[in-house]
Short mmCIF file of C-alpha atoms in Angstrom, two decimals:
data_model
loop_
_atom_site.label_atom_id
_atom_site.label_comp_id
_atom_site.label_asym_id
_atom_site.label_seq_id
_atom_site.Cartn_x
_atom_site.Cartn_y
_atom_site.Cartn_z
CA UNK A 385 -54.83 163.46 -132.98
CA UNK A 386 -57.32 161.16 -133.87
CA UNK A 387 -55.93 158.04 -132.22
CA UNK A 388 -55.86 160.54 -128.81
CA UNK A 389 -60.05 161.05 -129.27
CA UNK A 390 -59.46 157.10 -130.15
CA UNK A 391 -58.19 156.63 -126.46
CA UNK A 392 -60.57 158.81 -124.81
CA UNK A 393 -63.76 157.09 -125.93
CA UNK A 394 -61.99 153.91 -125.09
CA UNK A 395 -61.09 155.11 -121.53
CA UNK A 396 -64.70 156.92 -121.47
CA UNK A 397 -66.53 153.76 -122.55
CA UNK A 398 -64.64 151.69 -120.19
CA UNK A 399 -65.27 153.72 -117.46
CA UNK A 400 -68.92 152.90 -117.85
CA UNK A 401 -68.54 149.55 -118.28
CA UNK A 402 -66.82 149.85 -115.58
CA UNK A 403 -69.20 151.50 -113.30
CA UNK A 404 -72.40 149.44 -115.33
CA UNK A 405 -69.83 146.41 -113.74
CA UNK A 406 -69.86 148.41 -110.26
CA UNK A 407 -73.27 149.16 -109.98
CA UNK A 408 -74.24 145.49 -110.64
CA UNK A 409 -72.36 144.42 -108.29
CA UNK A 410 -73.88 146.97 -105.43
CA UNK A 411 -77.47 145.70 -106.63
CA UNK A 412 -76.72 141.79 -106.46
CA UNK A 413 -75.06 142.70 -102.67
CA UNK A 414 -77.63 144.42 -101.55
CA UNK A 415 -80.12 141.29 -102.55
CA UNK A 416 -77.89 139.05 -100.88
CA UNK A 417 -78.67 141.38 -97.38
CA UNK A 418 -81.72 141.73 -98.05
CA UNK A 419 -81.84 138.34 -98.16
CA UNK A 420 -79.89 137.34 -95.48
CA UNK A 421 -81.89 139.73 -93.09
CA UNK A 422 -85.03 137.98 -94.35
CA UNK A 423 -83.30 134.19 -93.04
CA UNK A 424 -82.11 135.97 -90.15
CA UNK A 425 -85.40 137.36 -89.29
CA UNK A 426 -87.14 133.76 -89.79
CA UNK A 427 -85.00 131.96 -87.86
CA UNK A 428 -84.72 134.50 -84.70
CA UNK A 429 -88.37 134.11 -84.45
CA UNK A 430 -89.07 130.57 -86.10
CA UNK A 431 -89.94 128.90 -82.93
CA UNK A 432 -92.61 130.96 -81.38
CA UNK A 433 -94.38 132.13 -84.78
CA UNK A 434 -95.41 128.01 -84.86
CA UNK A 435 -97.62 128.84 -82.25
CA UNK A 436 -100.77 130.30 -82.96
CA UNK A 437 -101.01 132.79 -80.14
CA UNK A 438 -98.19 134.49 -81.27
CA UNK A 439 -98.17 134.10 -85.04
CA UNK A 440 -100.16 137.65 -86.43
CA UNK A 441 -97.59 139.66 -83.77
CA UNK A 442 -94.15 137.72 -85.45
CA UNK A 443 -95.55 137.68 -88.29
CA UNK A 444 -95.90 141.95 -87.93
CA UNK A 445 -93.24 142.75 -86.43
CA UNK A 446 -90.58 141.01 -88.55
CA UNK A 447 -92.51 142.33 -91.99
CA UNK A 448 -92.00 146.19 -89.86
CA UNK A 449 -88.41 145.35 -89.41
CA UNK A 450 -88.03 143.25 -92.79
CA UNK A 451 -89.68 146.45 -94.69
CA UNK A 452 -87.29 148.69 -92.93
CA UNK A 453 -83.82 147.67 -93.66
CA UNK A 454 -84.56 146.76 -97.44
CA UNK A 455 -85.72 150.73 -96.85
CA UNK A 456 -82.28 151.51 -95.82
CA UNK A 457 -80.63 149.11 -97.85
CA UNK A 458 -81.77 150.34 -101.17
CA UNK A 459 -81.66 154.56 -99.59
CA UNK A 460 -78.28 153.65 -99.08
CA UNK A 461 -77.29 151.84 -102.59
CA UNK A 462 -79.55 154.37 -104.90
CA UNK A 463 -77.67 157.71 -103.00
CA UNK A 464 -74.01 155.45 -103.83
CA UNK A 465 -75.49 154.54 -107.90
CA UNK A 466 -76.36 158.57 -108.32
CA UNK A 467 -73.14 159.59 -106.88
CA UNK A 468 -71.08 157.09 -109.03
CA UNK A 469 -73.06 158.69 -112.24
CA UNK A 470 -72.27 161.98 -111.33
CA UNK A 471 -75.72 163.40 -109.17
CA UNK A 472 -74.78 166.03 -106.77
CA UNK A 473 -76.52 163.81 -103.69
CA UNK A 474 -75.88 166.31 -100.91
CA UNK A 475 -78.28 168.75 -101.99
CA UNK A 476 -81.21 165.58 -102.98
CA UNK A 477 -79.89 164.83 -98.91
CA UNK A 478 -80.22 168.14 -97.85
CA UNK A 479 -83.74 169.01 -99.15
CA UNK A 480 -84.50 165.10 -97.37
CA UNK A 481 -83.25 166.16 -94.39
CA UNK A 482 -85.41 169.78 -94.70
CA UNK A 483 -88.40 167.46 -95.30
CA UNK A 484 -87.55 164.70 -93.08
CA UNK A 485 -87.62 167.53 -90.46
CA UNK A 486 -90.91 168.39 -91.30
CA UNK A 487 -92.44 165.07 -91.06
CA UNK A 488 -90.01 164.11 -88.17
CA UNK A 489 -92.05 167.12 -85.99
CA UNK A 490 -95.69 166.20 -87.50
CA UNK A 491 -94.92 162.33 -87.02
CA UNK A 492 -93.28 162.54 -83.72
CA UNK A 493 -96.40 161.09 -81.87
CA UNK A 494 -96.50 158.43 -84.63
CA UNK A 495 -93.09 157.49 -84.74
CA UNK A 496 -93.40 156.90 -80.93
CA UNK A 497 -96.00 154.62 -81.22
CA UNK A 498 -94.92 151.92 -83.25
CA UNK A 499 -91.23 151.89 -81.36
CA UNK A 500 -92.91 151.48 -78.87
CA UNK A 501 -95.64 149.16 -79.93
CA UNK A 502 -92.81 147.39 -81.58
CA UNK A 503 -91.41 146.45 -77.86
CA UNK A 504 -94.49 145.72 -76.86
CA UNK A 505 -94.93 142.87 -79.61
CA UNK A 506 -91.12 141.45 -78.78
CA UNK A 507 -91.55 141.87 -74.81
CA UNK A 508 -94.65 140.21 -75.20
CA UNK A 509 -96.00 142.42 -72.39
CA UNK A 510 -99.83 142.02 -74.58
CA UNK A 511 -101.34 138.71 -75.42
CA UNK A 512 -104.63 138.75 -77.47
CA UNK A 513 -107.54 137.32 -74.78
CA UNK A 514 -105.27 138.77 -71.64
CA UNK A 515 -106.89 140.97 -68.67
CA UNK A 516 -104.09 144.25 -68.03
CA UNK A 517 -104.21 147.24 -66.37
CA UNK A 518 -102.73 149.63 -68.82
CA UNK A 519 -103.11 153.60 -68.78
CA UNK A 520 -105.94 153.54 -65.79
CA UNK A 521 -107.73 150.90 -68.22
CA UNK A 522 -108.42 147.67 -66.85
CA UNK A 523 -109.94 144.93 -69.51
CA UNK A 524 -109.27 142.60 -72.15
CA UNK A 525 -106.75 143.02 -74.87
CA UNK A 526 -108.88 142.57 -78.13
CA UNK A 527 -105.70 143.82 -80.70
CA UNK A 528 -102.32 144.54 -80.36
CA UNK A 529 -100.82 147.02 -83.01
CA UNK A 530 -98.01 148.64 -83.76
CA UNK A 531 -99.88 151.55 -83.87
CA UNK A 532 -102.54 151.12 -81.29
CA UNK A 533 -103.88 148.68 -78.98
CA UNK A 534 -107.66 148.01 -77.67
CA UNK A 535 -109.05 147.33 -74.55
CA UNK A 536 -112.48 145.61 -73.94
CA UNK A 537 -113.47 146.69 -70.32
CA UNK A 538 -116.18 144.80 -68.23
CA UNK A 539 -119.05 146.79 -69.94
CA UNK A 540 -118.04 146.19 -73.38
CA UNK A 541 -116.93 149.16 -73.92
CA UNK A 542 -113.80 149.35 -76.34
CA UNK A 543 -111.10 151.59 -74.98
CA UNK A 544 -108.63 152.14 -78.15
CA UNK A 545 -104.81 152.96 -76.49
CA UNK A 546 -101.67 154.83 -78.02
CA UNK A 547 -98.67 152.80 -77.91
CA UNK A 548 -96.65 154.77 -76.41
CA UNK A 549 -99.12 155.99 -73.67
CA UNK A 550 -98.90 152.59 -72.53
CA UNK A 551 -96.05 152.57 -69.18
CA UNK A 552 -97.08 150.27 -67.16
CA UNK A 553 -98.67 147.10 -67.75
CA UNK A 554 -100.87 145.25 -64.89
CA UNK A 555 -101.02 141.38 -66.81
CA UNK A 556 -103.73 139.42 -64.70
CA UNK A 557 -102.97 136.41 -67.26
CA UNK A 558 -99.03 135.46 -66.01
CA UNK A 559 -98.34 132.53 -64.06
CA UNK A 560 -100.63 131.55 -61.52
CA UNK A 561 -102.98 134.29 -59.38
CA UNK A 562 -103.96 135.02 -55.43
CA UNK A 563 -107.56 134.74 -54.59
CA UNK A 564 -107.58 136.46 -50.95
CA UNK A 565 -110.79 137.12 -48.74
CA UNK A 566 -110.48 138.53 -45.40
CA UNK A 567 -113.01 138.12 -42.34
CA UNK A 568 -114.19 140.24 -39.78
CA UNK A 569 -114.87 138.28 -37.08
CA UNK A 570 -116.08 139.19 -33.10
CA UNK A 571 -113.60 138.42 -30.30
CA UNK A 572 -116.08 136.30 -29.10
CA UNK A 573 -115.58 133.67 -31.27
CA UNK A 574 -112.26 132.04 -30.86
CA UNK A 575 -108.96 131.57 -33.51
CA UNK A 576 -109.32 127.90 -33.18
CA UNK A 577 -113.05 127.73 -34.76
CA UNK A 578 -112.46 130.45 -37.23
CA UNK A 579 -109.78 127.41 -38.26
CA UNK A 580 -111.80 124.95 -38.45
CA UNK A 581 -114.14 127.22 -40.39
CA UNK A 582 -111.80 128.11 -42.90
CA UNK A 583 -111.04 124.11 -42.74
CA UNK A 584 -113.97 123.50 -43.92
CA UNK A 585 -114.69 126.22 -46.68
CA UNK A 586 -111.53 125.13 -48.13
CA UNK A 587 -112.16 121.49 -48.38
CA UNK A 588 -116.23 123.22 -50.55
CA UNK A 589 -114.45 124.98 -52.57
CA UNK A 590 -112.28 122.29 -53.54
CA UNK A 591 -115.08 120.18 -55.13
CA UNK A 592 -115.53 123.74 -57.49
CA UNK A 593 -112.66 124.78 -58.55
CA UNK A 594 -109.05 123.48 -58.91
CA UNK A 595 -106.35 125.30 -56.49
CA UNK A 596 -102.93 125.86 -57.51
CA UNK A 597 -102.62 126.22 -53.41
CA UNK A 598 -106.26 125.50 -51.70
CA UNK A 599 -107.47 128.06 -49.04
CA UNK A 600 -105.31 127.86 -45.93
CA UNK A 601 -105.43 130.33 -42.93
CA UNK A 602 -102.87 133.30 -43.78
CA UNK A 603 -103.18 134.76 -40.14
CA UNK A 604 -105.19 138.00 -38.34
CA UNK A 605 -105.07 140.43 -40.42
CA UNK A 606 -105.65 143.81 -37.77
CA UNK A 607 -106.94 144.01 -34.24
CA UNK A 608 -110.15 146.57 -34.13
CA UNK A 609 -111.48 147.28 -31.39
CA UNK A 610 -114.67 144.72 -30.86
CA UNK A 611 -113.40 142.56 -33.97
CA UNK A 612 -110.43 140.93 -35.64
CA UNK A 613 -109.46 140.31 -38.99
CA UNK A 614 -108.58 136.58 -40.59
CA UNK A 615 -107.14 136.52 -43.93
CA UNK A 616 -107.85 133.23 -46.24
CA UNK A 617 -104.99 132.90 -49.09
CA UNK A 618 -105.17 130.48 -51.81
CA UNK A 619 -104.02 130.31 -55.60
CA UNK A 620 -105.74 129.78 -58.44
CA UNK A 621 -104.58 129.18 -62.30
CA UNK A 622 -104.85 132.96 -64.53
CA UNK A 623 -108.28 133.91 -65.21
CA UNK A 624 -109.42 131.76 -62.35
CA UNK A 625 -109.44 134.09 -59.52
CA UNK A 626 -112.27 136.15 -59.68
CA UNK A 627 -114.34 132.56 -59.87
CA UNK A 628 -112.62 131.37 -56.78
CA UNK A 629 -113.14 134.36 -54.71
CA UNK A 630 -116.74 134.40 -55.46
CA UNK A 631 -116.66 130.43 -54.75
CA UNK A 632 -114.96 130.98 -51.42
CA UNK A 633 -117.30 133.99 -50.43
CA UNK A 634 -120.48 131.68 -51.29
CA UNK A 635 -119.13 128.49 -49.31
CA UNK A 636 -118.29 131.21 -46.49
CA UNK A 637 -121.12 132.62 -46.01
CA UNK A 638 -122.65 128.82 -45.78
CA UNK A 639 -120.12 127.57 -42.97
CA UNK A 640 -120.48 130.44 -40.78
CA UNK A 641 -123.98 130.49 -41.21
CA UNK A 642 -124.73 126.30 -39.95
CA UNK A 643 -122.14 127.63 -37.36
CA UNK A 644 -124.65 129.74 -36.44
CA UNK A 645 -121.85 132.78 -35.71
CA UNK A 646 -122.08 136.37 -36.48
CA UNK A 647 -119.08 137.55 -38.74
CA UNK A 648 -118.58 139.66 -41.96
CA UNK A 649 -116.54 139.31 -44.68
CA UNK A 650 -114.80 141.54 -46.33
CA UNK A 651 -115.20 142.78 -49.86
CA UNK A 652 -113.84 144.93 -52.55
CA UNK A 653 -112.91 148.61 -50.62
CA UNK A 654 -113.32 146.83 -47.35
CA UNK A 655 -117.20 147.24 -47.83
CA UNK A 656 -118.91 144.16 -45.49
CA UNK A 657 -120.63 141.27 -46.23
CA UNK A 658 -123.08 140.57 -42.60
CA UNK A 659 -123.12 137.41 -41.40
CA UNK A 660 -126.02 137.30 -38.65
#
């Protein structure tokens, strides 16, 4: 009888030793998985993180993803260990599930904001300092976070937009930008004369701003009852497009005044700047 009890105790001790060994091994494996994940994330974003413009974004993304991976790994390990120790994990999971559903309903918009924020950061749709139009707001991007994006408009107002509401983004800081102006010219002014004036406008404007494509005659845009519209097109580097249009309008006014011609420069929503 004593021998059987001793054997049972020995088996019990062996079983606990085996469990401790397995738990230790699981913890080591978990640490290795976390370390590998951290290295993989760093390797994935190393090049971009060296650029100051992207550094804060990359740090935010990697920190969030790494925290999520750690949470998942440790949660799985704890469930496995508790199950090995005889704890009923199904009831814990069921309770967590009910609580999770309640939290999910309450935090649905927050989760949506964060997920959308991660994709905005990963895709590089917005950078701090960019002039953009998003969710009906146009202005300069002041900050891009995981949950919200802040945009300051021309009059100085600061808009805070939940990331889940940002769907279509118009970014005016990507590549070369067009600077076009349109003239409304009387039929008694020949097209050749207009082309000559446009050439002078381009020469004068090139002294004040660097053009990627110098101002050129694009063509007759429209024919009216008493006049026709002529479009001038040019391209400049990002964020110079508005300055270029102002310079083009100024020099257009000057050149048409010199020529003594009556015409109009169409500005904005076809508002006329009359030249007598």
